[in-house]
XYZ file of N, CA, C and O in Angstrom:
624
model
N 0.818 -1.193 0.000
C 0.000 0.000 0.000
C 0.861 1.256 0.000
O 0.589 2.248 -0.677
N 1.791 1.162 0.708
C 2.895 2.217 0.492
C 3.739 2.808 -0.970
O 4.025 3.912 -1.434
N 3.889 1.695 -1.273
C 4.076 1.356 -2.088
C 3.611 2.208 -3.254
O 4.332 2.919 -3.954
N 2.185 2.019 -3.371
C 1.121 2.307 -4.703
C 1.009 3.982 -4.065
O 0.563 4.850 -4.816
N 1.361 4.275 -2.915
C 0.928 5.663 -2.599
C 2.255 6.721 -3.026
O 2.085 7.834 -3.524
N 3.233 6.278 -2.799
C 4.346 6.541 -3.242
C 5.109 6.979 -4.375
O 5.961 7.823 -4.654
N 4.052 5.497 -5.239
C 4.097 5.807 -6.831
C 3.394 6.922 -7.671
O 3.718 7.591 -8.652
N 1.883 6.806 -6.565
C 1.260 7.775 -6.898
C 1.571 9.335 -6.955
O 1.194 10.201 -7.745
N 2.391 9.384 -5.838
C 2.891 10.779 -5.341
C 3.854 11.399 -6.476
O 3.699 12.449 -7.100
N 5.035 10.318 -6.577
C 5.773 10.681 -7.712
C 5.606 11.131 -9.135
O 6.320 11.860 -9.823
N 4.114 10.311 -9.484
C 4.120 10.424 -10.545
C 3.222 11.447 -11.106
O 3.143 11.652 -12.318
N 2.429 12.196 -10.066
C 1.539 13.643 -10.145
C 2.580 14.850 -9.662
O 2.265 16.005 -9.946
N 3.820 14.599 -8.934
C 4.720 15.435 -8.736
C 5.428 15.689 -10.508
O 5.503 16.779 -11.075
N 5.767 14.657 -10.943
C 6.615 14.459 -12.270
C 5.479 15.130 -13.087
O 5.815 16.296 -13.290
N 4.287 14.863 -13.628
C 3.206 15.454 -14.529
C 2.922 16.957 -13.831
O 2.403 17.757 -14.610
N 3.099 17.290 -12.925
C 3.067 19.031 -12.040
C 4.384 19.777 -12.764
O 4.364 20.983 -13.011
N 5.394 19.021 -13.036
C 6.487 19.603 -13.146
C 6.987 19.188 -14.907
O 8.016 18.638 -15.298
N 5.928 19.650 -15.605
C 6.232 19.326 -16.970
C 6.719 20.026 -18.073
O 6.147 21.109 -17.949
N 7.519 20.109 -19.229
C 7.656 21.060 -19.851
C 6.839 21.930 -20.349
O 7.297 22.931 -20.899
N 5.453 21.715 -20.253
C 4.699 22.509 -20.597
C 4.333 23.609 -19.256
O 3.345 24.339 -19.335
N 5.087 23.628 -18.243
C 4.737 24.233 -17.239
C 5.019 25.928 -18.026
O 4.630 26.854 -17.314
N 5.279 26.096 -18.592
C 5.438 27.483 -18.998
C 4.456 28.055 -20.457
O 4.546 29.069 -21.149
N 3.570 26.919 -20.493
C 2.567 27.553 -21.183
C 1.590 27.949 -20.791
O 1.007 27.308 -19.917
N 0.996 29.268 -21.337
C 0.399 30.376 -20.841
C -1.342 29.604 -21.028
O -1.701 28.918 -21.985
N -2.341 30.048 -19.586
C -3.128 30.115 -20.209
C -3.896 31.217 -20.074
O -4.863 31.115 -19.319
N -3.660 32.489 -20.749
C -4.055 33.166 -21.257
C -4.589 33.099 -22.636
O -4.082 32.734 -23.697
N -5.793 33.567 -22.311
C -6.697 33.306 -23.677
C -6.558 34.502 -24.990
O -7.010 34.420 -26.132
N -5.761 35.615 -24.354
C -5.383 36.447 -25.078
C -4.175 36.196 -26.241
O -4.182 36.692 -27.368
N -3.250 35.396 -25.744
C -1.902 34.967 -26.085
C -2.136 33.908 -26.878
O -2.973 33.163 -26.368
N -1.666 33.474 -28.104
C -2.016 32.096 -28.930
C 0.307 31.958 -27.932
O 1.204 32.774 -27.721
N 0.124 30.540 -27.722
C 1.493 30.063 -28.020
C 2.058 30.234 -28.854
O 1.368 30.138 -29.869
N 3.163 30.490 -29.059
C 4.262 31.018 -30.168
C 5.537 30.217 -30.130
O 6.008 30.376 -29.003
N 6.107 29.636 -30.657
C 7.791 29.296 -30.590
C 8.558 30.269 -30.653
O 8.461 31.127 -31.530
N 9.360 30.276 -29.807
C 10.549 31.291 -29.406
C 11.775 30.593 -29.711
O 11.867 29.494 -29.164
N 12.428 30.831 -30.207
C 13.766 29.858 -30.417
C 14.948 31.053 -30.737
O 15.232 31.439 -31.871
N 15.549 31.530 -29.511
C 16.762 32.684 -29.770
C 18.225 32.408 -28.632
O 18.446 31.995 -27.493
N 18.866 32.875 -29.667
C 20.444 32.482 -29.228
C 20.954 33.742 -29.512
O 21.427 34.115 -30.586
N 20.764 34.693 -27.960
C 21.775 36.102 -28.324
C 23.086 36.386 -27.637
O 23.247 36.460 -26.419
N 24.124 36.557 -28.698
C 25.378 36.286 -27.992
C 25.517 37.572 -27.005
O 25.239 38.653 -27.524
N 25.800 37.575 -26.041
C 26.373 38.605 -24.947
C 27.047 40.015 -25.777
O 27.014 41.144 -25.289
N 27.660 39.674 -27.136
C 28.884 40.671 -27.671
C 27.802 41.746 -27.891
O 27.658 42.837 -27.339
N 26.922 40.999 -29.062
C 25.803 41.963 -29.237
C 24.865 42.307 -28.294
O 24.130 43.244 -28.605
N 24.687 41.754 -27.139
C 23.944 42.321 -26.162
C 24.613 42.448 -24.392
O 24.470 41.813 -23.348
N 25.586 43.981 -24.973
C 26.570 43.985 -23.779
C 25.499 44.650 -22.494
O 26.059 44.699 -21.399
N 24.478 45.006 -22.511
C 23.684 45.324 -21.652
C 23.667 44.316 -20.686
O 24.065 44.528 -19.541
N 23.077 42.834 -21.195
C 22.729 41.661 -20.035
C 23.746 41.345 -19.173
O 23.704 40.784 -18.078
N 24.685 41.786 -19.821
C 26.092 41.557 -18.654
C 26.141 42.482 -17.348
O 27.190 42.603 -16.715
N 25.108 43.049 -17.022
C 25.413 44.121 -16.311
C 23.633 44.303 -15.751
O 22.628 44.552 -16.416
N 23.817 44.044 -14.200
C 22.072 43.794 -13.403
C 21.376 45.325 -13.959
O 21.892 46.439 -14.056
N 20.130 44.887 -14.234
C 19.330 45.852 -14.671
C 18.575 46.199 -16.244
O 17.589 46.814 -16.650
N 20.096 45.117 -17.016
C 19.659 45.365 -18.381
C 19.086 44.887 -18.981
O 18.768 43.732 -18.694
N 18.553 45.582 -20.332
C 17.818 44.869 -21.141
C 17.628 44.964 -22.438
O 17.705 46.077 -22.960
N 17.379 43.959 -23.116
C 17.710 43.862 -24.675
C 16.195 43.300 -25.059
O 15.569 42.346 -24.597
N 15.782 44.465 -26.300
C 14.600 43.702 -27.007
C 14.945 43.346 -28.189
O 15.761 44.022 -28.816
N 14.382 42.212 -28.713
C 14.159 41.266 -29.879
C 13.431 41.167 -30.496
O 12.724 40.204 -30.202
N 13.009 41.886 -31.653
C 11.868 41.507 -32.564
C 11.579 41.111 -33.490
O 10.666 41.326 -34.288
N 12.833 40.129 -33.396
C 12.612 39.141 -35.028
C 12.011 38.498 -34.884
O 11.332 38.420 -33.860
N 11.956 37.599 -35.987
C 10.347 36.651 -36.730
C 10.844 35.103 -35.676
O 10.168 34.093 -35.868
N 11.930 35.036 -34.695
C 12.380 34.063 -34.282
C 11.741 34.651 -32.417
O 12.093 33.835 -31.565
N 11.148 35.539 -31.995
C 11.050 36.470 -30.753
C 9.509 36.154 -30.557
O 8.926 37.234 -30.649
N 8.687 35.227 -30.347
C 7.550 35.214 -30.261
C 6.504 35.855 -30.711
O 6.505 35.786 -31.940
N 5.610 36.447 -30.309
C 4.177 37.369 -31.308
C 4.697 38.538 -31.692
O 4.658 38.785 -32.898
N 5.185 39.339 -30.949
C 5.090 40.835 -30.892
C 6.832 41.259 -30.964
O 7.384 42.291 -31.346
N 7.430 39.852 -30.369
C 9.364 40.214 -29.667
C 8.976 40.241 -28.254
O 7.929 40.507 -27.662
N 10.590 39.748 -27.773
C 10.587 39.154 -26.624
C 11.771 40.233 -26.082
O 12.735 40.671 -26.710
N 11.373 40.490 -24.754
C 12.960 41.574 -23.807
C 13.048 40.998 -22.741
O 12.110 40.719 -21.994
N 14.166 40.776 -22.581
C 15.384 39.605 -21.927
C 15.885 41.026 -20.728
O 16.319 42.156 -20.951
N 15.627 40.423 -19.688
C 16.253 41.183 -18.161
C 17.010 40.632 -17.721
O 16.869 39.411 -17.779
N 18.068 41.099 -17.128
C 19.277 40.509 -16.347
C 19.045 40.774 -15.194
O 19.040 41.972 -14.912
N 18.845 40.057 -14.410
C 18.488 40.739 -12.871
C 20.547 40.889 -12.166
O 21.030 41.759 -11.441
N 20.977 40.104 -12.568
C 22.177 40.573 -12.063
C 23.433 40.304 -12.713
O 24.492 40.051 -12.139
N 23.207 40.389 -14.144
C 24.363 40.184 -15.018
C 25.796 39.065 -14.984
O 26.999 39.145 -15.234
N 24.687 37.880 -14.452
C 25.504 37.240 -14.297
C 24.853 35.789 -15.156
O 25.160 35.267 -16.228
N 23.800 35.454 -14.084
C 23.497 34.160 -14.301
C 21.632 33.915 -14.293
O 21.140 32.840 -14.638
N 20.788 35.107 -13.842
C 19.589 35.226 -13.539
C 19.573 36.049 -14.673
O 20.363 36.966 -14.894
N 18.103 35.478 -15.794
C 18.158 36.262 -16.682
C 16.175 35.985 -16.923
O 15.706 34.918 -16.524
N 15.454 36.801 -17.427
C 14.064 36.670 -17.383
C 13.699 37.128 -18.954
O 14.649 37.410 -19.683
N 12.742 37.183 -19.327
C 12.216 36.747 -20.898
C 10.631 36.958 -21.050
O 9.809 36.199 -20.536
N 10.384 37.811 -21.635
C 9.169 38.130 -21.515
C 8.292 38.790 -22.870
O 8.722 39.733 -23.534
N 7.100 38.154 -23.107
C 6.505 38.432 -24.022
C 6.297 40.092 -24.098
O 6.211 40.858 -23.138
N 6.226 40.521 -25.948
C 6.356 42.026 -25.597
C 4.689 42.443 -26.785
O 4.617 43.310 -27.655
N 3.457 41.323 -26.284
C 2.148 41.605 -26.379
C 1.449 41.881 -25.286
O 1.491 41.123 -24.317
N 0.615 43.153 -25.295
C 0.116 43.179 -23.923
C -1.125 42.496 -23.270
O -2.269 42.947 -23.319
N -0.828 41.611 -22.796
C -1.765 40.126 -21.963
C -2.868 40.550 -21.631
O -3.695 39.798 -21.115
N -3.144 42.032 -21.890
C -5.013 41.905 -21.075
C -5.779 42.180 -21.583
O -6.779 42.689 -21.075
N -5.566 41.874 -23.234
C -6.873 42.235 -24.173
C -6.273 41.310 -25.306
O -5.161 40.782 -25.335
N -7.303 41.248 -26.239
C -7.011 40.417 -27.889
C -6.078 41.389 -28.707
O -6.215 42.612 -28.738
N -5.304 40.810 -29.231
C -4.389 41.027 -30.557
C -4.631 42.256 -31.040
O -5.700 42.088 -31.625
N -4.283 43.569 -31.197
C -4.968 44.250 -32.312
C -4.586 44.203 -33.590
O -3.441 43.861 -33.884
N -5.157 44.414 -34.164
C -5.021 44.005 -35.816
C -4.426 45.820 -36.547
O -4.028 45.976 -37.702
N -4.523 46.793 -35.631
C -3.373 47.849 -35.597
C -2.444 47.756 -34.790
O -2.186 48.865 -34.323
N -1.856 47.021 -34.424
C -0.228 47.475 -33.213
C -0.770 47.741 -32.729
O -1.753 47.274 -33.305
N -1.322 48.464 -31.544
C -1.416 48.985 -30.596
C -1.502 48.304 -29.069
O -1.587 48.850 -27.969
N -1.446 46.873 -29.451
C -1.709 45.702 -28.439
C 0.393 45.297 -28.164
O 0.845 44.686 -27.195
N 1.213 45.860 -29.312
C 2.263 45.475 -28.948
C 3.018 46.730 -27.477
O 2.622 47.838 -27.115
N 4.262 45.818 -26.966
C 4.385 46.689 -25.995
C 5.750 47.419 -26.240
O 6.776 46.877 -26.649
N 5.605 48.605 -25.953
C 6.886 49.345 -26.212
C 7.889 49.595 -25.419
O 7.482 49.630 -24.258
N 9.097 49.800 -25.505
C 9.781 50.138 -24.389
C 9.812 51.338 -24.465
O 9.978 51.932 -25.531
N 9.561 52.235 -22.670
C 9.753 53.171 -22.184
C 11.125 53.824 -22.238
O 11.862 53.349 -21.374
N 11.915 55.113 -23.260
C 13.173 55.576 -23.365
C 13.538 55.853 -22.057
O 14.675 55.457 -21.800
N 12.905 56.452 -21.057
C 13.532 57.359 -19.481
C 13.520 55.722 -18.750
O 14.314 55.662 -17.810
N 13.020 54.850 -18.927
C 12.769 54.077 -18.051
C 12.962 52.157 -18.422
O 12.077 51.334 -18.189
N 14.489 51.800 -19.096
C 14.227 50.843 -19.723
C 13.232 49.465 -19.394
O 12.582 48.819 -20.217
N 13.315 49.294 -18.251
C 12.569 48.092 -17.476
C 10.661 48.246 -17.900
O 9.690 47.498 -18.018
N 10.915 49.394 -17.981
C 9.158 49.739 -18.110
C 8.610 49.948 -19.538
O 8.920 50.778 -20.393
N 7.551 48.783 -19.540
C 6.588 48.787 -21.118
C 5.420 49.586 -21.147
O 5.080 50.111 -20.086
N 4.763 49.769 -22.135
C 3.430 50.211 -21.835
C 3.168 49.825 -23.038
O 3.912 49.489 -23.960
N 1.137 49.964 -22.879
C 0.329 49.287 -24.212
C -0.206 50.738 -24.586
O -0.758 51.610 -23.915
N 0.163 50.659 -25.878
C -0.584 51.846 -26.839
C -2.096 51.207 -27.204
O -2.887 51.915 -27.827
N -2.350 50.289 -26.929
C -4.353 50.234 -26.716
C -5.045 50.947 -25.585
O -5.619 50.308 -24.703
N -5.009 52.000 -25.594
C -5.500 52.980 -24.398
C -6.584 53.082 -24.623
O -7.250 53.670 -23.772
N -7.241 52.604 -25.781
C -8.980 52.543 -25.753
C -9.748 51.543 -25.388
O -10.966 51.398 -25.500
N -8.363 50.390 -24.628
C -9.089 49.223 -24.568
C -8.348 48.934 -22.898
O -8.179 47.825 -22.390
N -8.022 50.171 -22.333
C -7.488 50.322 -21.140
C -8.087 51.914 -20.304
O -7.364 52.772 -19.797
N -9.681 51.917 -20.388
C -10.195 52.654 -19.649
C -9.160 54.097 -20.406
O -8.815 54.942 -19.581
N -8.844 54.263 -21.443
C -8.153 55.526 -21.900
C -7.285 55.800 -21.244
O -7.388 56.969 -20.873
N -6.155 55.160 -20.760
C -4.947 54.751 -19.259
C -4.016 54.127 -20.542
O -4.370 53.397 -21.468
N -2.805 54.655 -20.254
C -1.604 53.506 -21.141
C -0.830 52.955 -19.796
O -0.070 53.414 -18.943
N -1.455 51.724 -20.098
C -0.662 50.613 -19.107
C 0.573 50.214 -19.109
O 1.040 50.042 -20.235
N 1.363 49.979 -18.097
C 2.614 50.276 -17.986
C 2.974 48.842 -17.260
O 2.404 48.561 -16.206
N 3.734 48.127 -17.724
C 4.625 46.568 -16.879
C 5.441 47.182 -16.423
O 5.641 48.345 -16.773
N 6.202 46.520 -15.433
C 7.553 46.603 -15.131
C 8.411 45.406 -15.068
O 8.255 44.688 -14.080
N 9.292 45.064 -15.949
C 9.977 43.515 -15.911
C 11.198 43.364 -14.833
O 11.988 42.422 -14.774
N 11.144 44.955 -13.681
C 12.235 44.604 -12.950
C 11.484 44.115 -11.646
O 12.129 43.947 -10.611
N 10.325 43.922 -11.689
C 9.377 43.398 -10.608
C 9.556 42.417 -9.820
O 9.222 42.249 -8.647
N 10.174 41.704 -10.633
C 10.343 40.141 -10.241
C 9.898 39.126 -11.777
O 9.797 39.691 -12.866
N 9.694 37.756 -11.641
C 9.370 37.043 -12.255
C 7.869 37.650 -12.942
O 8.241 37.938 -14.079
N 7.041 37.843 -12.900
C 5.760 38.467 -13.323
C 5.639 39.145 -14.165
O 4.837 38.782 -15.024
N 6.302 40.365 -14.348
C 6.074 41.401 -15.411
C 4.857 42.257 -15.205
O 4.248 42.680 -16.188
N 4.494 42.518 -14.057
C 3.483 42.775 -13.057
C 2.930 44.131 -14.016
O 3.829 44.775 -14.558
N 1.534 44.578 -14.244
C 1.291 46.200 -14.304
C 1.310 47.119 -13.097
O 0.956 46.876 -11.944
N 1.728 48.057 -13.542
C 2.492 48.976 -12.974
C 0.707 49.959 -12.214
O -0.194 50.564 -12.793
N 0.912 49.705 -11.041
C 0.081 50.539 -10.550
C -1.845 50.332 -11.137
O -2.820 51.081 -11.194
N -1.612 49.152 -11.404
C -3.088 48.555 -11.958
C -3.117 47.322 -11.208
O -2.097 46.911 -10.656
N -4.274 46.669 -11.146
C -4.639 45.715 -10.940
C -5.609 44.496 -12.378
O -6.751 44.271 -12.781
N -5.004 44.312 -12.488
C -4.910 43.503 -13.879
C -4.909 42.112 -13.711
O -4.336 41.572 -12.765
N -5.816 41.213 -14.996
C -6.092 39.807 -14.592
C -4.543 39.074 -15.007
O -3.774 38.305 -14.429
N -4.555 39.444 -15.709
C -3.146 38.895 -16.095
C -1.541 39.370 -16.681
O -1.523 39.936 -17.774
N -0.405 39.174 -16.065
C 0.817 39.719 -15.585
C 1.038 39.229 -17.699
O 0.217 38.748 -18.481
N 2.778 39.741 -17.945
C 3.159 39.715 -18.850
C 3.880 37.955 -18.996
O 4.617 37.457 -18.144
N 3.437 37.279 -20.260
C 4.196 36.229 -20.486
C 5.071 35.947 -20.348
O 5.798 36.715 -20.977
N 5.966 34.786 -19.560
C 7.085 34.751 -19.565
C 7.717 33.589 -20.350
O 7.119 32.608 -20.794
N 9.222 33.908 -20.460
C 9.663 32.550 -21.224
C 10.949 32.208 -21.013
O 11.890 33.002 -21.014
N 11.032 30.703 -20.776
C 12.589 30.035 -20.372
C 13.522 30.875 -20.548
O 13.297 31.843 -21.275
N 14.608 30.740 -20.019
C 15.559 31.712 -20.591
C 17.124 31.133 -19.583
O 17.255 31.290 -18.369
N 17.945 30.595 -20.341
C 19.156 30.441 -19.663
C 20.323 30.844 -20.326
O 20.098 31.208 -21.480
N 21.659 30.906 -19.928
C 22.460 30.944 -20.390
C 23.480 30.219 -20.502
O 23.757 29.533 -19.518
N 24.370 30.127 -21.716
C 25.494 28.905 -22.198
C 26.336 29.753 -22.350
O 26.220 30.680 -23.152
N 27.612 29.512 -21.375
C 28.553 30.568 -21.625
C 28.695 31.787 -22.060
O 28.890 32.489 -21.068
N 28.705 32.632 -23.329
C 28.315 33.807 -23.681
C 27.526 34.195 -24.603
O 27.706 35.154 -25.352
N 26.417 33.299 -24.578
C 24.651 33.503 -25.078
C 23.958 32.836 -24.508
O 24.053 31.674 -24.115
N 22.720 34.064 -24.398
C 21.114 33.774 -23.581
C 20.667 33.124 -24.889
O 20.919 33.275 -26.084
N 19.941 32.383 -24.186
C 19.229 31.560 -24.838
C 17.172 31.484 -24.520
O 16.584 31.240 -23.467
N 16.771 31.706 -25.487
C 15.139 31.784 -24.643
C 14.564 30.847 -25.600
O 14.747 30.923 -26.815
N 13.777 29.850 -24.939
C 13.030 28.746 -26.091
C 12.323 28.676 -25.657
O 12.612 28.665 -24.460
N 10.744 28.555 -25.894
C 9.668 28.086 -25.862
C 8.767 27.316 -26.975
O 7.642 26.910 -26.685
């Protein structure tokens, strides 16, 4: 009996902890493949806590993906750059931009679909990508992201 309880345990721990643990379910977001290898040379920012590099090639998920270094070393975060709390717009305005005074901080140019408010993330939040001074159903996508000697790597 131990036995079968044991097995049981393991094997809903192992299916809890699956590669799909990082798919979104946000109904706003279709899944996307992400598949990027950016060498450090070209992105001397991540070497250094705080920085950040956006990506918006056809290889960067829906919109492009911006990669945070929380401490330019070995902690690095990855984050979708569509904004999660409404559908797609079929003008841009659903993609998220980076803030010039403020690199860490995005905002959504759909302000008609944000109470006439341009919503603002912050990716130095933590893991989340939290909105900034809103209360919002859902935080910014995130995506794997490690590093191999001197390139981040983000796959989904």
């Amino acid at each position: 009996m131990k036995k079968i309880l044991f097995l049981t345990f393991v094997l809903l721990f192992a299916l809890g902890c699956s590669s799909d643990s990082y798919r979104s379910s946000n109904p706003y977001l279709p899944n996307q493949n992400v598949n990027l290898r950016i060498p450090l040379v070209l992105a001397d920012n991540l070497n250094h806590p705080g920085g950040v590099h956006v990506d918006r090639s056809a290889q960067a998920g829906i919109s492009g993906v911006a990669i945070y270094s929380r401490d330019g070393l070995n902690e690095y975060y990855s984050y979708e750059l569509t904004c999660p709390n409404h559908e797609i717009q079929h003008d841009g305005s659903s993609v998220l931009i980076q803030d010039p005074k403020r690199p860490t901080y995005f905002y959504c140019n759909a302000t008609h679909l944000h109470q006439g408010e341009k919503v603002y993330y912050n990716i130095a939040l933590g893991f989340w990508g939290k909105a900034v001074n809103q209360n919002l159903e859902y935080t910014m996508k995130s995506y794997p992201t490690t590093r191999e000697g001197g390139v981040i790597i983000v796959r989904y």
